[in-house]
PDB file of C-alpha atoms in Angstrom:
ATOM      1  CA  MET A 201      31.852  54.196 -71.540  1.00 49.00           C
ATOM      2  CA  ARG A 202      33.273  54.241 -75.060  1.00 48.00           C
ATOM      3  CA  ILE A 203      35.065  57.629 -74.577  1.00 46.00           C
ATOM      4  CA  SER A 204      36.678  56.288 -71.214  1.00 44.00           C
ATOM      5  CA  LEU A 205      37.837  53.185 -72.989  1.00 38.00           C
ATOM      6  CA  LEU A 206      39.270  55.197 -75.889  1.00 39.00           C
ATOM      7  CA  LEU A 207      40.967  57.691 -73.464  1.00 39.00           C
ATOM      8  CA  SER A 208      42.473  54.677 -71.517  1.00 43.00           C
ATOM      9  CA  LEU A 209      43.831  52.997 -74.766  1.00 39.00           C
ATOM     10  CA  LEU A 210      45.274  56.378 -75.763  1.00 39.00           C
ATOM     11  CA  LEU A 211      46.945  57.056 -72.452  1.00 41.00           C
ATOM     12  CA  ALA A 212      48.384  53.276 -72.502  1.00 43.00           C
ATOM     13  CA  GLY A 213      49.785  53.951 -75.869  1.00 44.00           C
ATOM     14  CA  VAL A 214      51.434  57.267 -74.791  1.00 39.00           C
ATOM     15  CA  LEU A 215      52.944  55.454 -71.872  1.00 38.00           C
ATOM     16  CA  VAL A 216      54.215  52.588 -73.817  1.00 41.00           C
ATOM     17  CA  ALA A 217      55.773  55.112 -76.298  1.00 39.00           C
ATOM     18  CA  LEU A 218      57.562  57.183 -73.643  1.00 41.00           C
ATOM     19  CA  PRO A 219      61.296  56.200 -73.575  1.00 49.00           C
ATOM     20  CA  ALA A 220      62.677  54.570 -70.479  1.00 57.00           C
ATOM     21  CA  ARG A 221      64.055  57.241 -68.037  1.00 80.00           C
ATOM     22  CA  ALA A 222      67.900  57.483 -67.762  1.00 86.00           C
ATOM     23  CA  VAL A 223      70.426  59.567 -66.093  1.00 92.00           C
ATOM     24  CA  VAL A 224      73.545  60.916 -67.791  1.00 93.00           C
ATOM     25  CA  LEU A 225      76.982  61.503 -66.178  1.00 93.00           C
ATOM     26  CA  GLU A 226      80.146  62.329 -68.028  1.00 94.00           C
ATOM     27  CA  GLY A 227      78.254  61.746 -71.402  1.00 92.00           C
ATOM     28  CA  GLN A 228      77.332  58.221 -70.206  1.00 94.00           C
ATOM     29  CA  ARG A 229      73.696  57.297 -70.206  1.00 95.00           C
ATOM     30  CA  PHE A 230      72.535  54.743 -67.406  1.00 97.00           C
ATOM     31  CA  GLU A 231      69.036  53.313 -67.274  1.00 96.00           C
ATOM     32  CA  GLU A 232      67.070  53.737 -64.083  1.00 97.00           C
ATOM     33  CA  ARG A 233      66.047  50.148 -64.109  1.00 97.00           C
ATOM     34  CA  VAL A 234      68.133  46.960 -65.573  1.00 97.00           C
ATOM     35  CA  ARG A 235      67.259  43.322 -65.468  1.00 96.00           C
ATOM     36  CA  VAL A 236      70.027  40.851 -63.991  1.00 95.00           C
ATOM     37  CA  ALA A 237      68.708  37.359 -64.757  1.00 92.00           C
ATOM     38  CA  GLN A 238      65.191  37.626 -63.738  1.00 93.00           C
ATOM     39  CA  HIS A 239      65.660  40.296 -61.281  1.00 96.00           C
ATOM     40  CA  GLU A 240      64.760  43.990 -61.889  1.00 97.00           C
ATOM     41  CA  LEU A 241      67.121  46.363 -60.164  1.00 98.00           C
ATOM     42  CA  GLN A 242      67.103  50.108 -59.870  1.00 97.00           C
ATOM     43  CA  LEU A 243      69.864  52.641 -60.052  1.00 98.00           C
ATOM     44  CA  ASN A 244      70.966  53.562 -56.485  1.00 98.00           C
ATOM     45  CA  GLY A 245      73.447  56.135 -57.504  1.00 97.00           C
ATOM     46  CA  LEU A 246      76.227  57.212 -59.789  1.00 97.00           C
ATOM     47  CA  GLY A 247      79.831  58.547 -59.466  1.00 96.00           C
ATOM     48  CA  VAL A 248      83.090  59.169 -61.164  1.00 96.00           C
ATOM     49  CA  ARG A 249      86.335  57.619 -60.300  1.00 95.00           C
ATOM     50  CA  ALA A 250      89.005  60.345 -60.665  1.00 88.00           C
ATOM     51  CA  ALA A 251      92.624  60.178 -59.841  1.00 80.00           C
ATOM     52  CA  TRP A 252      94.455  63.629 -60.081  1.00 79.00           C
ATOM     53  CA  ILE A 253      93.229  65.156 -63.056  1.00 82.00           C
ATOM     54  CA  PHE A 254      92.269  61.888 -64.883  1.00 88.00           C
ATOM     55  CA  LYS A 255      88.652  60.460 -64.833  1.00 94.00           C
ATOM     56  CA  ALA A 256      88.924  56.627 -65.237  1.00 94.00           C
ATOM     57  CA  PHE A 257      85.352  55.548 -65.189  1.00 96.00           C
ATOM     58  CA  VAL A 258      81.681  56.212 -64.262  1.00 97.00           C
ATOM     59  CA  ALA A 259      80.276  53.730 -61.858  1.00 97.00           C
ATOM     60  CA  ALA A 260      76.377  52.925 -61.458  1.00 98.00           C
ATOM     61  CA  LEU A 261      75.258  50.811 -58.505  1.00 98.00           C
ATOM     62  CA  TYR A 262      71.990  48.853 -59.099  1.00 98.00           C
ATOM     63  CA  LEU A 263      69.986  47.306 -56.162  1.00 98.00           C
ATOM     64  CA  PRO A 264      66.605  45.650 -55.651  1.00 97.00           C
ATOM     65  CA  GLU A 265      65.701  48.690 -53.433  1.00 96.00           C
ATOM     66  CA  LYS A 266      67.312  52.186 -53.101  1.00 96.00           C
ATOM     67  CA  THR A 267      69.417  52.783 -49.901  1.00 96.00           C
ATOM     68  CA  ARG A 268      71.672  55.536 -48.760  1.00 97.00           C
ATOM     69  CA  GLU A 269      73.257  53.167 -46.223  1.00 96.00           C
ATOM     70  CA  ALA A 270      76.538  51.588 -47.217  1.00 95.00           C
ATOM     71  CA  GLN A 271      76.163  48.749 -44.618  1.00 95.00           C
ATOM     72  CA  GLN A 272      72.874  47.870 -46.205  1.00 94.00           C
ATOM     73  CA  VAL A 273      74.463  47.527 -49.557  1.00 95.00           C
ATOM     74  CA  LEU A 274      77.319  45.547 -48.095  1.00 94.00           C
ATOM     75  CA  ASP A 275      75.279  43.157 -45.965  1.00 91.00           C
ATOM     76  CA  HIS A 276      72.134  42.622 -48.203  1.00 87.00           C
ATOM     77  CA  ASP A 277      72.605  39.049 -49.895  1.00 92.00           C
ATOM     78  CA  ALA A 278      70.439  40.166 -52.939  1.00 95.00           C
ATOM     79  CA  PRO A 279      71.046  40.494 -56.599  1.00 97.00           C
ATOM     80  CA  ARG A 280      73.230  43.576 -57.510  1.00 97.00           C
ATOM     81  CA  ARG A 281      74.970  45.211 -60.209  1.00 98.00           C
ATOM     82  CA  LEU A 282      78.189  47.432 -60.190  1.00 98.00           C
ATOM     83  CA  GLN A 283      78.543  48.768 -63.790  1.00 98.00           C
ATOM     84  CA  LEU A 284      81.686  50.614 -64.962  1.00 97.00           C
ATOM     85  CA  ARG A 285      81.711  52.604 -67.983  1.00 97.00           C
ATOM     86  CA  MET A 286      85.479  53.306 -69.069  1.00 96.00           C
ATOM     87  CA  LEU A 287      86.457  56.933 -69.698  1.00 97.00           C
ATOM     88  CA  MET A 288      89.993  55.885 -70.517  1.00 95.00           C
ATOM     89  CA  ASP A 289      92.114  52.895 -71.213  1.00 96.00           C
ATOM     90  CA  VAL A 290      93.270  50.906 -68.101  1.00 94.00           C
ATOM     91  CA  GLY A 291      95.616  48.061 -68.225  1.00 94.00           C
ATOM     92  CA  PRO A 292      94.873  44.698 -66.389  1.00 93.00           C
ATOM     93  CA  GLY A 293      97.786  45.228 -64.107  1.00 92.00           C
ATOM     94  CA  GLU A 294      96.508  48.502 -62.699  1.00 92.00           C
ATOM     95  CA  ILE A 295      93.021  47.011 -62.298  1.00 90.00           C
ATOM     96  CA  LYS A 296      94.208  44.013 -60.379  1.00 90.00           C
ATOM     97  CA  LYS A 297      96.352  46.286 -58.282  1.00 90.00           C
ATOM     98  CA  ALA A 298      93.351  48.467 -57.409  1.00 89.00           C
ATOM     99  CA  LEU A 299      91.040  45.644 -56.700  1.00 87.00           C
ATOM    100  CA  VAL A 300      93.579  43.667 -54.368  1.00 87.00           C
ATOM    101  CA  ARG A 301      94.479  46.880 -52.339  1.00 90.00           C
ATOM    102  CA  GLY A 302      90.807  47.960 -52.145  1.00 91.00           C
ATOM    103  CA  MET A 303      89.717  44.560 -50.936  1.00 92.00           C
ATOM    104  CA  GLN A 304      92.666  44.380 -48.333  1.00 91.00           C
ATOM    105  CA  LYS A 305      92.034  48.016 -46.981  1.00 91.00           C
ATOM    106  CA  ASN A 306      88.239  46.887 -46.097  1.00 90.00           C
ATOM    107  CA  ALA A 307      88.808  43.341 -44.862  1.00 90.00           C
ATOM    108  CA  SER A 308      90.325  41.905 -41.633  1.00 91.00           C
ATOM    109  CA  GLU A 309      93.345  39.563 -41.950  1.00 93.00           C
ATOM    110  CA  ALA A 310      91.071  36.692 -41.448  1.00 95.00           C
ATOM    111  CA  GLU A 311      88.666  37.821 -44.169  1.00 93.00           C
ATOM    112  CA  TRP A 312      91.246  38.582 -46.625  1.00 94.00           C
ATOM    113  CA  ALA A 313      92.799  34.943 -46.012  1.00 95.00           C
ATOM    114  CA  ALA A 314      89.419  33.532 -46.819  1.00 96.00           C
ATOM    115  CA  LEU A 315      89.178  35.684 -49.996  1.00 96.00           C
ATOM    116  CA  GLN A 316      92.700  35.256 -51.404  1.00 94.00           C
ATOM    117  CA  ALA A 317      92.077  32.105 -53.578  1.00 95.00           C
ATOM    118  CA  ARG A 318      89.037  33.724 -55.144  1.00 96.00           C
ATOM    119  CA  ALA A 319      90.871  37.024 -55.684  1.00 95.00           C
ATOM    120  CA  GLU A 320      93.453  35.170 -57.388  1.00 94.00           C
ATOM    121  CA  ALA A 321      90.880  33.486 -59.707  1.00 94.00           C
ATOM    122  CA  PHE A 322      89.340  36.866 -60.260  1.00 94.00           C
ATOM    123  CA  SER A 323      92.700  38.310 -61.149  1.00 93.00           C
ATOM    124  CA  ARG A 324      93.256  35.648 -63.765  1.00 93.00           C
ATOM    125  CA  THR A 325      89.957  36.478 -65.314  1.00 93.00           C
ATOM    126  CA  ILE A 326      91.033  40.187 -65.501  1.00 93.00           C
ATOM    127  CA  ASP A 327      94.295  39.177 -67.120  1.00 92.00           C
ATOM    128  CA  SER A 328      92.300  37.256 -69.846  1.00 90.00           C
ATOM    129  CA  ILE A 329      90.276  40.298 -70.616  1.00 90.00           C
ATOM    130  CA  GLY A 330      93.331  42.465 -71.205  1.00 92.00           C
ATOM    131  CA  THR A 331      93.167  46.257 -71.317  1.00 95.00           C
ATOM    132  CA  ALA A 332      89.797  47.759 -70.537  1.00 95.00           C
ATOM    133  CA  ARG A 333      89.391  50.374 -73.352  1.00 96.00           C
ATOM    134  CA  GLU A 334      87.706  53.892 -73.291  1.00 96.00           C
ATOM    135  CA  GLY A 335      83.931  53.084 -73.964  1.00 96.00           C
ATOM    136  CA  ASP A 336      83.800  49.674 -72.600  1.00 97.00           C
ATOM    137  CA  THR A 337      81.151  48.653 -70.230  1.00 97.00           C
ATOM    138  CA  ILE A 338      81.977  46.176 -67.386  1.00 96.00           C
ATOM    139  CA  ASN A 339      79.212  44.552 -65.409  1.00 97.00           C
ATOM    140  CA  LEU A 340      80.005  43.120 -62.056  1.00 97.00           C
ATOM    141  CA  ASP A 341      76.753  41.180 -61.269  1.00 98.00           C
ATOM    142  CA  TYR A 342      75.869  39.236 -58.162  1.00 97.00           C
ATOM    143  CA  LEU A 343      73.256  36.568 -57.972  1.00 97.00           C
ATOM    144  CA  PRO A 344      72.945  34.712 -54.645  1.00 96.00           C
ATOM    145  CA  GLY A 345      73.755  31.077 -54.996  1.00 93.00           C
ATOM    146  CA  GLN A 346      75.840  31.790 -58.095  1.00 95.00           C
ATOM    147  CA  GLY A 347      78.261  34.500 -57.121  1.00 96.00           C
ATOM    148  CA  LEU A 348      80.046  37.226 -59.030  1.00 97.00           C
ATOM    149  CA  MET A 349      79.807  37.189 -62.757  1.00 96.00           C
ATOM    150  CA  LEU A 350      81.909  39.627 -64.924  1.00 96.00           C
ATOM    151  CA  ALA A 351      80.806  40.879 -68.449  1.00 96.00           C
ATOM    152  CA  VAL A 352      82.553  43.177 -70.690  1.00 96.00           C
ATOM    153  CA  ASN A 353      80.324  44.854 -73.315  1.00 96.00           C
ATOM    154  CA  GLU A 354      77.695  42.181 -72.545  1.00 95.00           C
ATOM    155  CA  VAL A 355      80.005  39.225 -73.078  1.00 96.00           C
ATOM    156  CA  PRO A 356      80.477  37.007 -69.951  1.00 96.00           C
ATOM    157  CA  ARG A 357      83.982  36.519 -69.089  1.00 95.00           C
ATOM    158  CA  GLY A 358      85.485  33.799 -66.722  1.00 93.00           C
ATOM    159  CA  GLN A 359      83.825  31.535 -64.200  1.00 94.00           C
ATOM    160  CA  ALA A 360      81.441  32.806 -61.418  1.00 96.00           C
ATOM    161  CA  ILE A 361      83.358  33.708 -58.190  1.00 96.00           C
ATOM    162  CA  ALA A 362      81.291  32.140 -55.423  1.00 96.00           C
ATOM    163  CA  GLY A 363      80.307  33.809 -52.267  1.00 95.00           C
ATOM    164  CA  ALA A 364      78.390  36.778 -51.044  1.00 95.00           C
ATOM    165  CA  ASP A 365      81.601  37.539 -48.994  1.00 95.00           C
ATOM    166  CA  PHE A 366      83.649  38.172 -51.995  1.00 96.00           C
ATOM    167  CA  TYR A 367      81.103  40.355 -53.755  1.00 96.00           C
ATOM    168  CA  GLN A 368      80.806  42.216 -50.341  1.00 95.00           C
ATOM    169  CA  ALA A 369      84.548  42.696 -50.456  1.00 95.00           C
ATOM    170  CA  LEU A 370      84.525  43.931 -54.068  1.00 95.00           C
ATOM    171  CA  LEU A 371      81.800  46.378 -53.166  1.00 96.00           C
ATOM    172  CA  GLY A 372      83.775  47.554 -50.243  1.00 95.00           C
ATOM    173  CA  ILE A 373      86.225  49.063 -52.389  1.00 95.00           C
ATOM    174  CA  PHE A 374      83.530  51.410 -53.650  1.00 96.00           C
ATOM    175  CA  VAL A 375      81.166  51.879 -50.680  1.00 96.00           C
ATOM    176  CA  GLY A 376      83.137  50.229 -47.625  1.00 94.00           C
ATOM    177  CA  PRO A 377      84.618  52.082 -44.678  1.00 94.00           C
ATOM    178  CA  HIS A 378      87.778  52.758 -46.626  1.00 93.00           C
ATOM    179  CA  PRO A 379      86.582  53.462 -50.049  1.00 94.00           C
ATOM    180  CA  VAL A 380      88.914  54.076 -52.963  1.00 92.00           C
ATOM    181  CA  ASP A 381      87.135  57.593 -53.524  1.00 93.00           C
ATOM    182  CA  THR A 382      84.833  59.244 -51.054  1.00 94.00           C
ATOM    183  CA  ARG A 383      83.162  61.240 -53.795  1.00 95.00           C
ATOM    184  CA  LEU A 384      82.299  57.993 -55.756  1.00 96.00           C
ATOM    185  CA  LYS A 385      81.053  56.476 -52.713  1.00 97.00           C
ATOM    186  CA  ARG A 386      78.571  59.268 -51.851  1.00 97.00           C
ATOM    187  CA  GLY A 387      77.467  59.237 -55.526  1.00 97.00           C
ATOM    188  CA  LEU A 388      76.919  55.470 -55.467  1.00 97.00           C
ATOM    189  CA  LEU A 389      74.927  55.779 -52.256  1.00 97.00           C
ATOM    190  CA  GLY A 390      72.789  58.501 -53.920  1.00 94.00           C
ATOM    191  CA  GLN A 391      73.962  61.157 -51.402  1.00 89.00           C
TER     192      GLN A 391
END
């Protein structure tokens, strides 16, 4: 009895001492699990956004449960995180242009009309941040009932943008029917 108790305690100590597992891509380390508010999310996939010869950022998608299906990612009204790790400096004008184009490509005219006022509010938040610098971490978190919350290097920025439809449109840029980068989409879906 005493030996099994001692072995159990020893094993528990070893498990506690083990570091959290992480995945590395382009020199960026991503934890397999993160907390958003009180919700634990798991890493669904990673990808690099590259244009021509430039690598702009590494993106990580965190979900309550892993899936390889884009529609499940888009339709599921649950806590989620899209994390971007900047690999180069990108100005707010470029970020806004990419966001607006990406959202429009993945939305109908009626959907875009319903999103425009919130897209403008989000654009103002991006303007207030200024240039995203190499090494910055940008978290785009979604919580049902609260909406999209943006943080740069763990510092919250702007007001929450309400609506699951807005976050769905934002994720559509990355995993929607017309993604900004098909390789990035496959990576975020763990394919």
